[in-house]
Short mmCIF file of C-alpha atoms in Angstrom, two decimals:
data_model
loop_
_atom_site.label_atom_id
_atom_site.label_comp_id
_atom_site.label_asym_id
_atom_site.label_seq_id
_atom_site.Cartn_x
_atom_site.Cartn_y
_atom_site.Cartn_z
CA MET L 180 61.68 2.90 94.05
CA LYS L 181 62.38 6.07 96.00
CA PHE L 182 63.69 9.36 94.76
CA ASP L 183 66.16 11.27 96.88
CA ASP L 184 64.05 14.36 96.48
CA GLU L 185 60.62 13.08 97.44
CA PRO L 186 57.99 15.79 97.41
CA VAL L 187 57.53 18.48 99.92
CA PRO L 188 53.78 18.82 99.73
CA GLY L 189 52.79 21.80 97.66
CA TYR L 190 56.22 22.18 96.02
CA SER L 191 57.27 20.95 92.60
CA LEU L 192 60.13 18.50 92.17
CA PRO L 193 63.12 19.41 90.00
CA ILE L 194 62.77 18.52 86.32
CA LEU L 195 65.18 15.70 85.45
CA PRO L 196 67.25 15.85 82.23
CA GLY L 197 65.21 14.73 79.24
CA HIS L 198 61.96 15.24 81.13
CA VAL L 199 59.32 17.85 80.36
CA SER L 200 57.60 17.94 83.74
CA PRO L 201 58.50 17.84 87.43
CA GLY L 202 55.95 15.05 87.88
CA ARG L 203 56.41 11.64 89.43
CA LEU L 204 54.37 9.91 86.74
CA GLU L 205 56.85 10.93 84.05
CA ARG L 206 59.73 9.85 86.32
CA VAL L 207 58.26 6.40 86.92
CA LEU L 208 57.47 5.86 83.23
CA ARG L 209 60.85 7.03 81.97
CA ALA L 210 62.55 4.85 84.60
CA GLY L 211 60.84 1.89 82.93
CA LYS L 212 58.69 0.92 85.91
CA PHE L 213 55.18 -0.43 85.47
CA ALA L 214 53.08 2.61 86.36
CA ILE L 215 49.65 2.54 87.94
CA THR L 216 47.15 5.37 87.65
CA SER L 217 43.63 5.51 88.93
CA GLU L 218 40.88 8.06 88.95
CA ILE L 219 38.84 9.98 91.43
CA ASP L 220 35.21 10.45 90.85
CA PRO L 221 34.95 14.14 91.87
CA PRO L 222 32.28 14.79 94.48
CA ASP L 223 28.98 16.57 93.98
CA SER L 224 30.05 18.82 96.78
CA ALA L 225 32.23 21.81 97.65
CA ASP L 226 33.77 19.97 100.59
CA PRO L 227 37.57 19.67 100.25
CA ALA L 228 37.75 16.93 102.88
CA GLU L 229 35.65 14.72 100.64
CA VAL L 230 38.27 15.01 97.88
CA LEU L 231 41.12 14.10 100.23
CA LYS L 232 39.13 11.18 101.58
CA ARG L 233 38.61 9.83 98.06
CA ALA L 234 42.31 10.23 97.21
CA ALA L 235 43.51 8.52 100.40
CA ILE L 236 41.83 5.29 99.26
CA PHE L 237 44.67 4.89 96.74
CA ASP L 238 47.52 5.71 99.15
CA GLY L 239 50.57 3.62 98.37
CA TYR L 240 49.09 2.04 95.27
CA VAL L 241 49.04 4.60 92.47
CA ASP L 242 51.62 6.79 90.78
CA ALA L 243 49.14 9.46 89.76
CA ILE L 244 45.47 10.20 90.21
CA ASN L 245 43.23 11.38 87.39
CA ALA L 246 40.60 13.90 88.34
CA THR L 247 37.86 13.44 85.78
CA ASP L 248 36.34 16.47 84.07
CA GLY L 249 32.58 16.15 83.95
CA SER L 250 32.87 12.46 83.07
CA GLY L 251 29.95 11.05 81.15
CA ALA L 252 28.85 14.68 80.67
CA ASN L 253 27.68 14.78 84.29
CA CYS L 254 28.28 17.79 86.49
CA HIS L 255 30.74 17.36 89.40
CA MET L 256 33.52 19.34 91.10
CA SER L 257 35.99 20.51 88.44
CA SER L 258 39.14 18.60 87.61
CA ALA L 259 41.26 21.71 88.25
CA GLY L 260 39.65 22.12 91.68
CA VAL L 261 40.31 18.51 92.64
CA CYS L 262 43.90 18.63 91.33
CA SER L 263 44.61 21.86 93.17
CA LEU L 264 43.45 20.35 96.46
CA LEU L 265 45.48 17.21 95.91
CA THR L 266 48.73 18.85 94.84
CA ARG L 267 48.65 21.01 97.97
CA VAL L 268 49.25 17.86 100.01
CA GLY L 269 51.71 16.41 97.49
CA TYR L 270 49.71 13.96 95.40
CA ALA L 271 50.63 13.47 91.75
CA THR L 272 47.59 14.35 89.69
CA ILE L 273 46.43 14.15 86.10
CA LEU L 274 44.33 17.15 85.13
CA GLN L 275 41.69 16.25 82.57
CA ILE L 276 40.32 18.77 80.11
CA SER L 277 37.40 17.86 77.92
CA CYS L 278 36.71 19.87 74.76
CA ARG L 279 32.99 19.54 75.33
CA ASP L 280 32.60 22.28 77.89
CA ARG L 281 35.05 25.07 77.11
CA ASN L 282 36.47 27.09 74.27
CA ARG L 283 40.16 27.62 73.62
CA ILE L 284 40.37 30.74 75.77
CA ALA L 285 39.09 28.91 78.84
CA MET L 286 41.11 25.77 78.18
CA GLN L 287 44.43 27.55 77.80
CA GLY L 288 43.76 29.49 80.97
CA GLU L 289 43.03 26.23 82.74
CA ILE L 290 46.29 24.69 81.51
CA LEU L 291 48.25 27.60 82.99
CA GLY L 292 46.25 27.58 86.20
CA GLY L 293 46.57 23.83 86.61
CA ALA L 294 50.32 23.89 86.01
CA ALA L 295 50.72 26.76 88.48
CA MET L 296 48.94 24.62 91.08
CA GLY L 297 51.36 21.76 90.46
CA ALA L 298 49.15 19.59 88.26
CA CYS L 299 51.92 18.55 85.89
CA ASN L 300 50.11 15.91 83.85
CA LEU L 301 47.40 16.89 81.41
CA LEU L 302 44.98 14.50 79.74
CA CYS L 303 43.44 16.04 76.61
CA LEU L 304 40.00 14.64 75.88
CA THR L 305 37.25 15.22 73.37
CA GLY L 306 34.61 14.35 75.93
CA ASP L 307 31.32 12.47 75.77
CA GLY L 308 28.44 14.20 74.04
CA VAL L 309 26.11 16.20 76.32
CA GLN L 310 23.31 13.75 75.51
CA ALA L 311 25.07 11.15 77.69
CA GLY L 312 24.87 13.10 80.92
CA ASP L 313 22.61 14.87 83.38
CA HIS L 314 22.49 18.14 81.40
CA PRO L 315 21.43 17.14 77.89
CA GLN L 316 20.07 20.67 77.45
CA ALA L 317 23.60 22.14 77.66
CA LYS L 318 25.43 23.66 74.71
CA PRO L 319 28.17 21.34 73.41
CA VAL L 320 31.24 23.56 72.79
CA PHE L 321 33.88 21.47 70.97
CA ASP L 322 35.84 24.55 69.90
CA LEU L 323 38.94 22.33 69.70
CA ASP L 324 39.17 18.56 69.42
CA SER L 325 41.49 16.40 71.52
CA ILE L 326 44.22 16.48 68.89
CA SER L 327 44.20 20.23 68.35
CA LEU L 328 44.08 20.68 72.14
CA LEU L 329 47.22 18.53 72.42
CA GLN L 330 48.91 20.65 69.84
CA VAL L 331 47.89 23.89 71.54
CA ALA L 332 49.12 22.57 74.91
CA ARG L 333 52.42 21.45 73.43
CA ASN L 334 52.97 24.83 71.81
CA MET L 335 52.21 26.52 75.12
CA ARG L 336 54.91 24.40 76.74
CA ASP L 337 57.56 24.18 74.02
CA GLU L 338 57.08 27.40 72.04
CA GLN L 339 55.79 29.46 74.97
CA ARG L 340 52.91 30.66 72.81
CA PHE L 341 49.16 30.76 73.13
CA GLU L 342 47.20 29.57 70.11
CA SER L 343 46.94 33.22 69.10
CA GLY L 344 50.74 33.45 68.97
CA ARG L 345 50.95 35.69 72.02
CA ARG L 346 53.91 34.90 74.27
CA ILE L 347 53.68 33.09 77.60
CA GLU L 348 56.19 34.26 80.21
CA THR L 349 56.60 31.03 82.15
CA PRO L 350 55.42 28.00 80.20
CA PRO L 351 53.46 25.17 81.81
CA ARG L 352 55.80 22.24 82.55
CA ILE L 353 53.39 19.48 81.72
CA PHE L 354 53.53 15.86 80.63
CA LEU L 355 50.93 15.50 77.90
CA GLY L 356 48.47 12.68 77.66
CA ALA L 357 45.52 11.62 75.58
CA ALA L 358 42.96 8.86 75.51
CA GLU L 359 42.55 6.22 72.85
CA ASN L 360 39.96 3.56 72.26
CA PRO L 361 41.49 0.59 70.44
CA PHE L 362 38.26 -1.39 70.84
CA VAL L 363 35.75 0.44 68.62
CA PRO L 364 35.53 1.11 64.87
CA PRO L 365 37.33 1.93 62.66
CA LEU L 366 39.69 -0.65 64.21
CA ASP L 367 42.31 -0.51 61.45
CA TRP L 368 42.58 3.27 61.80
CA ARG L 369 43.03 3.36 65.57
CA PRO L 370 46.83 2.74 65.65
CA LEU L 371 47.33 5.37 62.93
CA ARG L 372 45.11 7.76 64.80
CA LEU L 373 47.29 7.21 67.85
CA ALA L 374 50.26 8.16 65.66
CA LYS L 375 48.44 11.40 64.89
CA LYS L 376 47.99 12.08 68.61
CA VAL L 377 51.68 11.44 69.19
CA ALA L 378 52.52 13.79 66.32
CA ALA L 379 50.34 16.41 68.00
CA GLY L 380 52.18 16.01 71.31
CA ALA L 381 50.83 13.01 73.26
CA GLN L 382 53.44 11.43 75.54
CA PHE L 383 51.23 9.05 77.47
CA ILE L 384 47.98 7.33 76.60
CA GLN L 385 45.28 6.00 78.88
CA THR L 386 42.87 3.80 76.97
CA GLN L 387 39.18 3.17 77.34
CA TYR L 388 38.25 0.05 79.41
CA CYS L 389 39.89 -3.05 77.96
CA PHE L 390 37.87 -6.26 78.15
CA ASP L 391 39.14 -7.70 74.88
CA ILE L 392 42.79 -8.64 75.23
CA GLU L 393 43.09 -9.82 71.61
CA ARG L 394 42.13 -6.41 70.27
CA LEU L 395 44.64 -4.78 72.60
CA ARG L 396 47.40 -7.16 71.51
CA ASP L 397 46.66 -6.43 67.88
CA PHE L 398 46.65 -2.70 68.55
CA MET L 399 49.95 -2.81 70.45
CA LEU L 400 51.62 -4.79 67.66
CA LYS L 401 50.65 -2.15 65.12
CA VAL L 402 51.62 0.72 67.42
CA ASN L 403 55.01 -0.90 67.86
CA ASP L 404 55.38 -1.38 64.09
CA LEU L 405 54.71 2.32 63.63
CA GLY L 406 57.74 3.05 65.82
CA LEU L 407 55.72 4.96 68.40
CA LEU L 408 57.33 3.22 71.37
CA GLU L 409 60.91 4.25 70.66
CA GLY L 410 63.05 7.35 70.75
CA PRO L 411 62.83 10.58 72.72
CA ASP L 412 59.31 11.32 71.45
CA ARG L 413 58.03 7.87 72.35
CA VAL L 414 54.61 7.37 73.87
CA PHE L 415 53.83 5.41 77.04
CA ILE L 416 50.66 3.33 76.90
CA LEU L 417 48.54 2.55 79.94
CA PRO L 418 45.54 0.39 79.03
CA GLY L 419 42.42 1.07 81.06
CA ILE L 420 40.91 -1.68 83.18
CA GLY L 421 38.30 -1.93 85.88
CA PRO L 422 36.22 -4.37 87.91
CA LEU L 423 32.69 -5.02 86.69
CA ALA L 424 30.15 -5.26 89.51
CA SER L 425 27.87 -7.85 87.88
CA ALA L 426 26.70 -9.23 84.55
CA ARG L 427 23.74 -6.89 84.74
CA SER L 428 25.88 -3.82 85.20
CA ALA L 429 28.20 -5.00 82.42
CA ARG L 430 25.21 -5.17 80.08
CA TRP L 431 24.08 -1.73 81.18
CA ILE L 432 27.54 -0.24 80.60
CA ARG L 433 27.78 -1.87 77.19
CA GLU L 434 24.50 -0.34 76.13
CA ASN L 435 24.67 3.04 77.82
CA VAL L 436 28.28 4.15 78.22
CA PRO L 437 29.66 5.36 74.90
CA GLY L 438 32.67 3.45 73.60
CA VAL L 439 32.85 0.56 76.06
CA HIS L 440 33.26 -2.75 74.24
CA ILE L 441 32.46 -5.79 76.41
CA PRO L 442 32.58 -9.17 74.62
CA ASP L 443 29.78 -11.69 75.29
CA ALA L 444 32.32 -14.11 76.82
CA VAL L 445 33.02 -11.60 79.61
CA ILE L 446 29.35 -11.30 80.46
CA ALA L 447 28.95 -15.08 80.32
CA ARG L 448 31.86 -15.49 82.76
CA LEU L 449 30.24 -13.10 85.24
CA GLU L 450 26.86 -14.74 84.83
CA GLY L 451 28.32 -18.17 85.55
CA ALA L 452 29.86 -17.06 88.83
CA LYS L 453 28.35 -17.52 92.26
CA ASN L 454 29.61 -14.19 93.49
CA GLN L 455 29.55 -11.89 90.49
CA LYS L 456 31.24 -8.98 92.22
CA GLU L 457 34.19 -11.16 93.27
CA GLU L 458 34.35 -12.60 89.77
CA GLY L 459 34.43 -9.08 88.35
CA LYS L 460 37.48 -8.33 90.49
CA ARG L 461 39.14 -11.60 89.49
CA LEU L 462 38.48 -10.81 85.84
CA CYS L 463 40.14 -7.44 86.33
CA MET L 464 43.17 -9.11 87.95
CA ASP L 465 43.40 -11.60 85.08
CA LEU L 466 43.27 -8.76 82.58
CA LEU L 467 45.97 -6.86 84.44
CA ASN L 468 48.19 -9.95 84.47
CA GLU L 469 47.71 -10.41 80.74
CA ILE L 470 48.18 -6.74 79.93
CA ARG L 471 51.52 -6.46 81.73
CA GLU L 472 52.88 -9.26 79.55
CA ILE L 473 52.04 -7.46 76.30
CA PRO L 474 55.23 -5.96 74.83
CA GLY L 475 55.21 -2.17 74.84
CA VAL L 476 52.70 -1.67 77.64
CA SER L 477 54.03 0.78 80.25
CA GLY L 478 51.43 0.49 82.98
CA ALA L 479 47.73 0.38 83.62
CA HIS L 480 44.97 2.84 84.38
CA ILE L 481 42.45 1.39 86.83
CA MET L 482 38.97 2.85 86.69
CA ALA L 483 37.05 1.37 89.58
CA TYR L 484 33.97 3.52 89.60
CA ARG L 485 32.15 3.06 92.93
CA GLN L 486 34.58 0.24 93.74
CA GLU L 487 37.60 2.39 94.50
CA HIS L 488 38.50 0.26 97.52
CA SER L 489 39.12 -2.71 95.25
CA VAL L 490 42.07 -0.98 93.52
CA ALA L 491 44.43 -1.85 96.39
CA GLU L 492 43.23 -5.45 96.36
CA ILE L 493 43.72 -5.76 92.59
CA ILE L 494 47.25 -4.36 92.80
CA GLU L 495 48.19 -6.50 95.81
CA ALA L 496 46.89 -9.68 94.19
CA THR L 497 48.73 -9.12 90.93
CA GLY L 498 51.94 -7.70 92.43
CA VAL L 499 52.35 -5.32 89.51
CA LEU L 500 54.16 -2.72 91.59
CA GLU L 501 56.89 -5.29 92.37
CA GLY L 502 57.29 -4.01 95.90
CA ARG L 503 57.26 -0.34 95.00
CA VAL L 504 55.22 1.92 97.28
CA PRO L 505 54.35 5.10 95.38
CA TRP L 506 54.64 8.25 97.48
CA TYR L 507 51.65 9.45 99.44
CA PRO L 508 51.31 12.06 102.15
CA GLY L 509 52.81 10.56 105.27
CA ARG L 510 54.52 7.59 103.62
CA ASP L 511 57.95 8.53 104.90
CA ASP L 512 56.83 10.19 108.09
CA PRO L 513 53.44 8.94 109.22
CA LYS L 514 53.15 11.65 111.85
CA ALA L 515 53.81 14.45 109.38
CA LEU L 516 50.43 14.71 107.85
CA ASN L 517 47.03 13.30 108.07
CA PRO L 518 45.66 14.10 104.64
CA GLU L 519 42.11 13.75 105.84
CA SER L 520 42.51 16.45 108.44
CA PRO L 521 41.38 19.98 107.65
CA GLU L 522 44.80 21.27 108.77
CA ALA L 523 46.35 19.55 105.77
CA LEU L 524 44.59 22.11 103.62
CA SER L 525 45.98 25.16 105.32
CA LEU L 526 49.44 24.73 103.78
CA MET M 20 21.04 14.94 52.38
CA TYR M 21 22.29 11.96 54.34
CA ARG M 22 21.89 9.44 51.51
CA VAL M 23 23.54 11.68 48.95
CA ARG M 24 26.52 12.43 51.14
CA ARG M 25 27.05 8.75 51.86
CA TRP M 26 26.86 8.00 48.12
CA VAL M 27 29.49 10.69 47.53
CA VAL M 28 31.82 9.12 50.08
CA ARG M 29 31.45 5.75 48.35
CA HIS M 30 32.63 7.50 45.18
CA ALA M 31 35.26 9.63 46.87
CA ARG M 32 37.81 8.92 44.19
CA VAL M 33 35.63 10.34 41.42
CA PHE M 34 35.02 13.51 43.41
CA GLU M 35 38.71 13.81 44.16
CA MET M 36 39.34 13.78 40.40
CA ILE M 37 36.63 16.34 39.71
CA TYR M 38 38.09 18.62 42.34
CA ARG M 39 41.56 18.25 40.96
CA ARG M 40 40.32 19.52 37.57
CA PHE M 41 38.12 22.20 39.09
CA GLU M 42 40.74 23.81 41.30
CA PRO M 43 43.19 25.00 38.62
CA VAL M 44 40.27 26.53 36.67
CA LEU M 45 39.20 28.57 39.69
CA VAL M 46 42.77 29.63 40.35
CA LYS M 47 43.35 30.52 36.68
CA LEU M 48 40.35 32.80 36.89
CA ALA M 49 42.10 34.73 39.66
CA PRO M 50 42.56 37.85 37.49
CA VAL M 51 38.81 37.82 36.79
CA TRP M 52 37.96 37.62 40.48
CA ARG M 53 40.46 40.38 41.17
CA ARG M 54 39.00 42.65 38.49
CA LEU M 55 35.47 42.08 39.71
CA GLY M 56 36.64 42.58 43.29
CA HIS M 57 36.72 39.77 45.85
CA GLU M 58 34.20 41.47 48.08
CA ARG M 59 31.69 41.80 45.26
CA VAL M 60 32.01 38.17 44.07
CA GLU M 61 32.02 36.73 47.60
CA ALA M 62 28.21 36.69 47.92
CA PRO M 63 27.35 35.02 44.58
CA VAL M 64 30.24 32.54 44.79
CA ARG M 65 29.28 31.73 48.35
CA ARG M 66 25.72 31.01 47.21
CA VAL M 67 26.89 28.66 44.44
CA GLU M 68 29.36 26.94 46.75
CA LYS M 69 26.76 26.51 49.45
CA ALA M 70 24.20 25.07 47.02
CA ALA M 71 26.63 22.66 45.36
CA LYS M 72 28.48 21.49 48.45
CA GLY M 73 25.34 21.55 50.55
CA ALA M 74 23.61 19.16 48.15
CA LEU M 75 26.56 16.82 47.82
CA PHE M 76 28.30 16.84 51.21
CA ASP M 77 25.79 18.44 53.61
CA CYS M 78 28.40 21.21 53.75
CA GLN M 79 28.11 23.47 56.80
CA MET M 80 30.17 26.33 55.27
CA CYS M 81 32.93 26.35 57.86
CA GLY M 82 34.91 28.39 55.32
CA GLN M 83 38.04 26.24 55.61
CA CYS M 84 37.17 23.12 53.73
CA ILE M 85 39.25 19.98 54.32
CA LEU M 86 37.12 17.48 52.35
CA SER M 87 40.10 16.16 50.39
CA ALA M 88 41.75 15.21 53.70
CA THR M 89 38.61 13.57 55.08
CA GLY M 90 37.60 11.07 52.43
CA MET M 91 35.01 13.58 51.10
CA SER M 92 33.02 13.19 54.33
CA CYS M 93 32.36 16.63 55.84
CA PRO M 94 33.69 16.66 59.44
CA MET M 95 31.34 19.49 60.39
CA ASN M 96 28.50 16.95 60.29
CA CYS M 97 30.09 15.23 63.29
CA PRO M 98 28.01 16.35 66.31
CA LYS M 99 31.30 17.16 68.07
CA THR M 100 32.65 18.87 64.90
CA LEU M 101 35.85 16.86 65.24
CA ARG M 102 38.43 17.67 62.56
CA ASN M 103 41.05 15.05 63.35
CA GLY M 104 39.32 11.69 63.37
CA PRO M 105 36.67 9.77 65.30
CA CYS M 106 36.09 10.05 69.02
CA GLY M 107 36.15 7.01 71.26
CA GLY M 108 32.39 6.72 71.36
CA VAL M 109 31.79 5.09 67.96
CA ARG M 110 29.26 2.26 68.30
CA ALA M 111 30.13 -1.33 67.43
CA ASP M 112 28.11 -1.00 64.20
CA GLY M 113 30.07 2.13 63.23
CA HIS M 114 27.24 4.51 64.10
CA CYS M 115 27.49 7.80 65.97
CA GLU M 116 27.45 8.01 69.77
CA VAL M 117 25.35 11.18 69.75
CA LYS M 118 23.05 10.36 66.80
CA PRO M 119 22.62 6.58 66.78
CA GLU M 120 20.68 6.68 63.49
CA MET M 121 23.67 8.21 61.66
CA MET M 122 26.83 6.45 60.49
CA CYS M 123 29.90 8.00 62.14
CA VAL M 124 31.17 10.75 59.83
CA TRP M 125 34.71 9.55 60.46
CA VAL M 126 34.00 5.87 59.79
CA ASP M 127 32.76 7.08 56.39
CA ALA M 128 35.76 9.39 56.05
CA TRP M 129 38.13 6.49 56.59
CA GLU M 130 36.37 4.41 53.91
CA GLY M 131 36.40 7.33 51.48
CA SER M 132 40.05 8.14 52.10
CA ARG M 133 41.07 4.56 51.35
CA GLN M 134 39.78 5.00 47.81
CA MET M 135 41.44 8.33 47.17
CA LYS M 136 44.84 8.82 45.57
CA GLN M 137 45.83 11.30 48.25
CA GLY M 138 43.89 9.51 50.96
CA ASP M 139 46.82 9.65 53.36
CA LEU M 140 46.11 13.33 53.87
CA ILE M 141 43.72 12.04 56.54
CA HIS M 142 46.76 11.51 58.79
CA ALA M 143 47.72 15.20 58.79
CA VAL M 144 47.01 17.08 62.02
CA GLN M 145 44.34 19.72 61.30
CA LEU M 146 44.46 23.10 62.99
CA PRO M 147 41.48 24.31 65.00
CA VAL M 148 38.67 25.98 63.06
CA ASP M 149 38.91 29.75 62.64
CA HIS M 150 35.34 30.70 63.51
CA ARG M 151 35.68 34.08 61.80
CA LEU M 152 35.55 32.26 58.48
CA THR M 153 32.26 30.48 59.16
CA GLY M 154 29.82 31.14 56.34
CA SER M 155 32.43 32.45 53.90
CA SER M 156 33.53 30.91 50.61
CA SER M 157 36.30 28.37 50.97
CA TRP M 158 36.87 28.40 47.20
CA LEU M 159 37.64 32.12 47.05
CA ARG M 160 39.86 31.86 50.11
CA VAL M 161 42.02 29.27 48.37
CA VAL M 162 42.06 31.35 45.16
CA ARG M 163 43.26 34.35 47.17
CA GLN M 164 45.92 32.31 48.96
CA GLN M 165 47.23 30.71 45.78
CA ASP M 166 47.09 33.99 43.91
CA ALA M 167 49.16 35.62 46.63
CA SER M 168 51.75 32.86 46.62
CA SER M 169 51.50 31.92 42.95
CA SER M 170 55.25 32.14 42.54
CA SER M 171 55.93 29.48 45.14
CA ALA M 172 54.27 26.32 43.94
CA ALA M 173 55.47 24.37 46.96
CA ASN M 174 53.12 23.60 49.84
CA ARG M 175 50.07 24.60 47.85
CA GLU M 176 46.82 24.17 49.56
CA THR M 177 44.17 22.49 47.49
CA THR M 178 40.70 23.74 46.76
CA ARG M 179 37.93 21.51 47.96
#
C-alpha cells in the first residue's frame, strides 16, 4: 500500500477526512490493513547516529516505531528526543509518556513539543514503579494516571484546552493510544477497564506481551461484545508479542518484569528445544499467526528487546504485511537519503 | 490498618449503606456549619474525618474522596496513587507490583464494588487529583457543594 503523498522527511502529511492525525499509523489502521509496530530501546547515549542506527533495523517492516520512555524505570535517552530525531528523517513514531516521572505541567508541554516535532502518535502510560529500575531512590510522581492523561491529551486536541482550561492556539494533532494488560488480575475487569480508556480517549491499544492466546481470545470476545471495535470512536487493538531468548530468560522475565504472564507450557516448549533462541522466534511467529486470526485484532506490536534484528525475520516468515512495504527513508529513492549518515540530521 | 481496610472492603455493601444514611444528615446540618463558619469547623471536622476514615480505610486525606466509586478501597493507598483502576503490573496472585506483601488496592476495589448497589460507579472516569485539597475535609467540601446547589438535585455528588 502506497499513499500518493508519501512523506517528505520532516514534514507532516495532510490529515485525511475522519482522521485526527497526519500520521501513517492511523492511515494504515483506518484503511483496515494489519499494522505492525515495534519499539526502539533508546540508547544510554547522546549520540543521534545511534538512534538512527537502531531505527534502520526496522526499515520496511514497521508502520510506526515506539520510543520507550524510561522503560522498566531505567534511565535512557528521552522518548521525545528519540521521536524528534526520527521524525526529522520521516519515520512514523509513537511518543510514550509515562506518568511516573512528570507532573501534568511537564507532560502537557511534552505533548505540544512532541506534536510540533511531528510525533503524531501518543502512548499514555502509567509506568512501572521506580523500584523496578536503576534509580529506586527516585521520587515517583504519578500526578496523573494513564486514564486521566488520556483525557487531558484528548481535551488538548479536541477542546484546545490545557487541563487548567487555558486555551491552546494550535492543538496537537495526535492519534491517542494506551496500553492494556489482558493477562493479569482482575481478569474479568480488564475488558471493562479498556472501555474506560476508550471513553477517556484511547484510539489504539498496544498490549503487554501475549504468551497466552486463550486469555487474549477471551479478552477480545468481551471487548467486541462491549461494542468497542465499531463506529467512529472505535479502538484498534495491537497485541504485544516478542521472541524469548531462552527458558532461563523467560523465567527471569516472569519473576522480575512486572505484569508479564508466561504460562508454564511456554517455558516447557523452550526447554524442550535444541536451540532455544530459534524456538523462541518460532514461538513468536506461531503467536503472531494465531493473533492475526482473532476477530477484531488490528495489528501487532513486536517488542524484541535485544533481538531487534529478528523482527524482520518474524514478519517475513509470517507474511503479515501481505506484500506491503511500509515507508522508510530511501524506500522510494534509495539515493535520496542514508539515514545513518550525519547529513541526514542536518535537515 | 491493612487488615481493617481489607475487612471493610469485604463488607463494602454495609459501608455503602452507612454512608448513604450519613450523607443526608451532614448535608441537613448545612445551616449549622454555615452559622459556625466553615473555616472554624474545618479543623475539628477534619480531625474526626481523619480519625474515622484513617482507622477504617487507611484514608490519606486527599480531600476529594471517591470511596463509593472504588469499592470502599482507598485508591490513595496504591503506591502509584492510581484513581482509575489497576496498572498492568498486578501479580498473578493479585498482589501489588511495588509492594509484593500487599494485595492490589484495585483488585480489592473490584471485589468491593461487585457487592455494592452502585458498584458500577467504578467505571466512571475520575478526574486528576487537585493537590490543593490534600489534607482538607472531604465531608465539608461535599456539604458546601450540595448546599450551594441544593436547588438542583440532579448530578449530586455523594459524600464518602
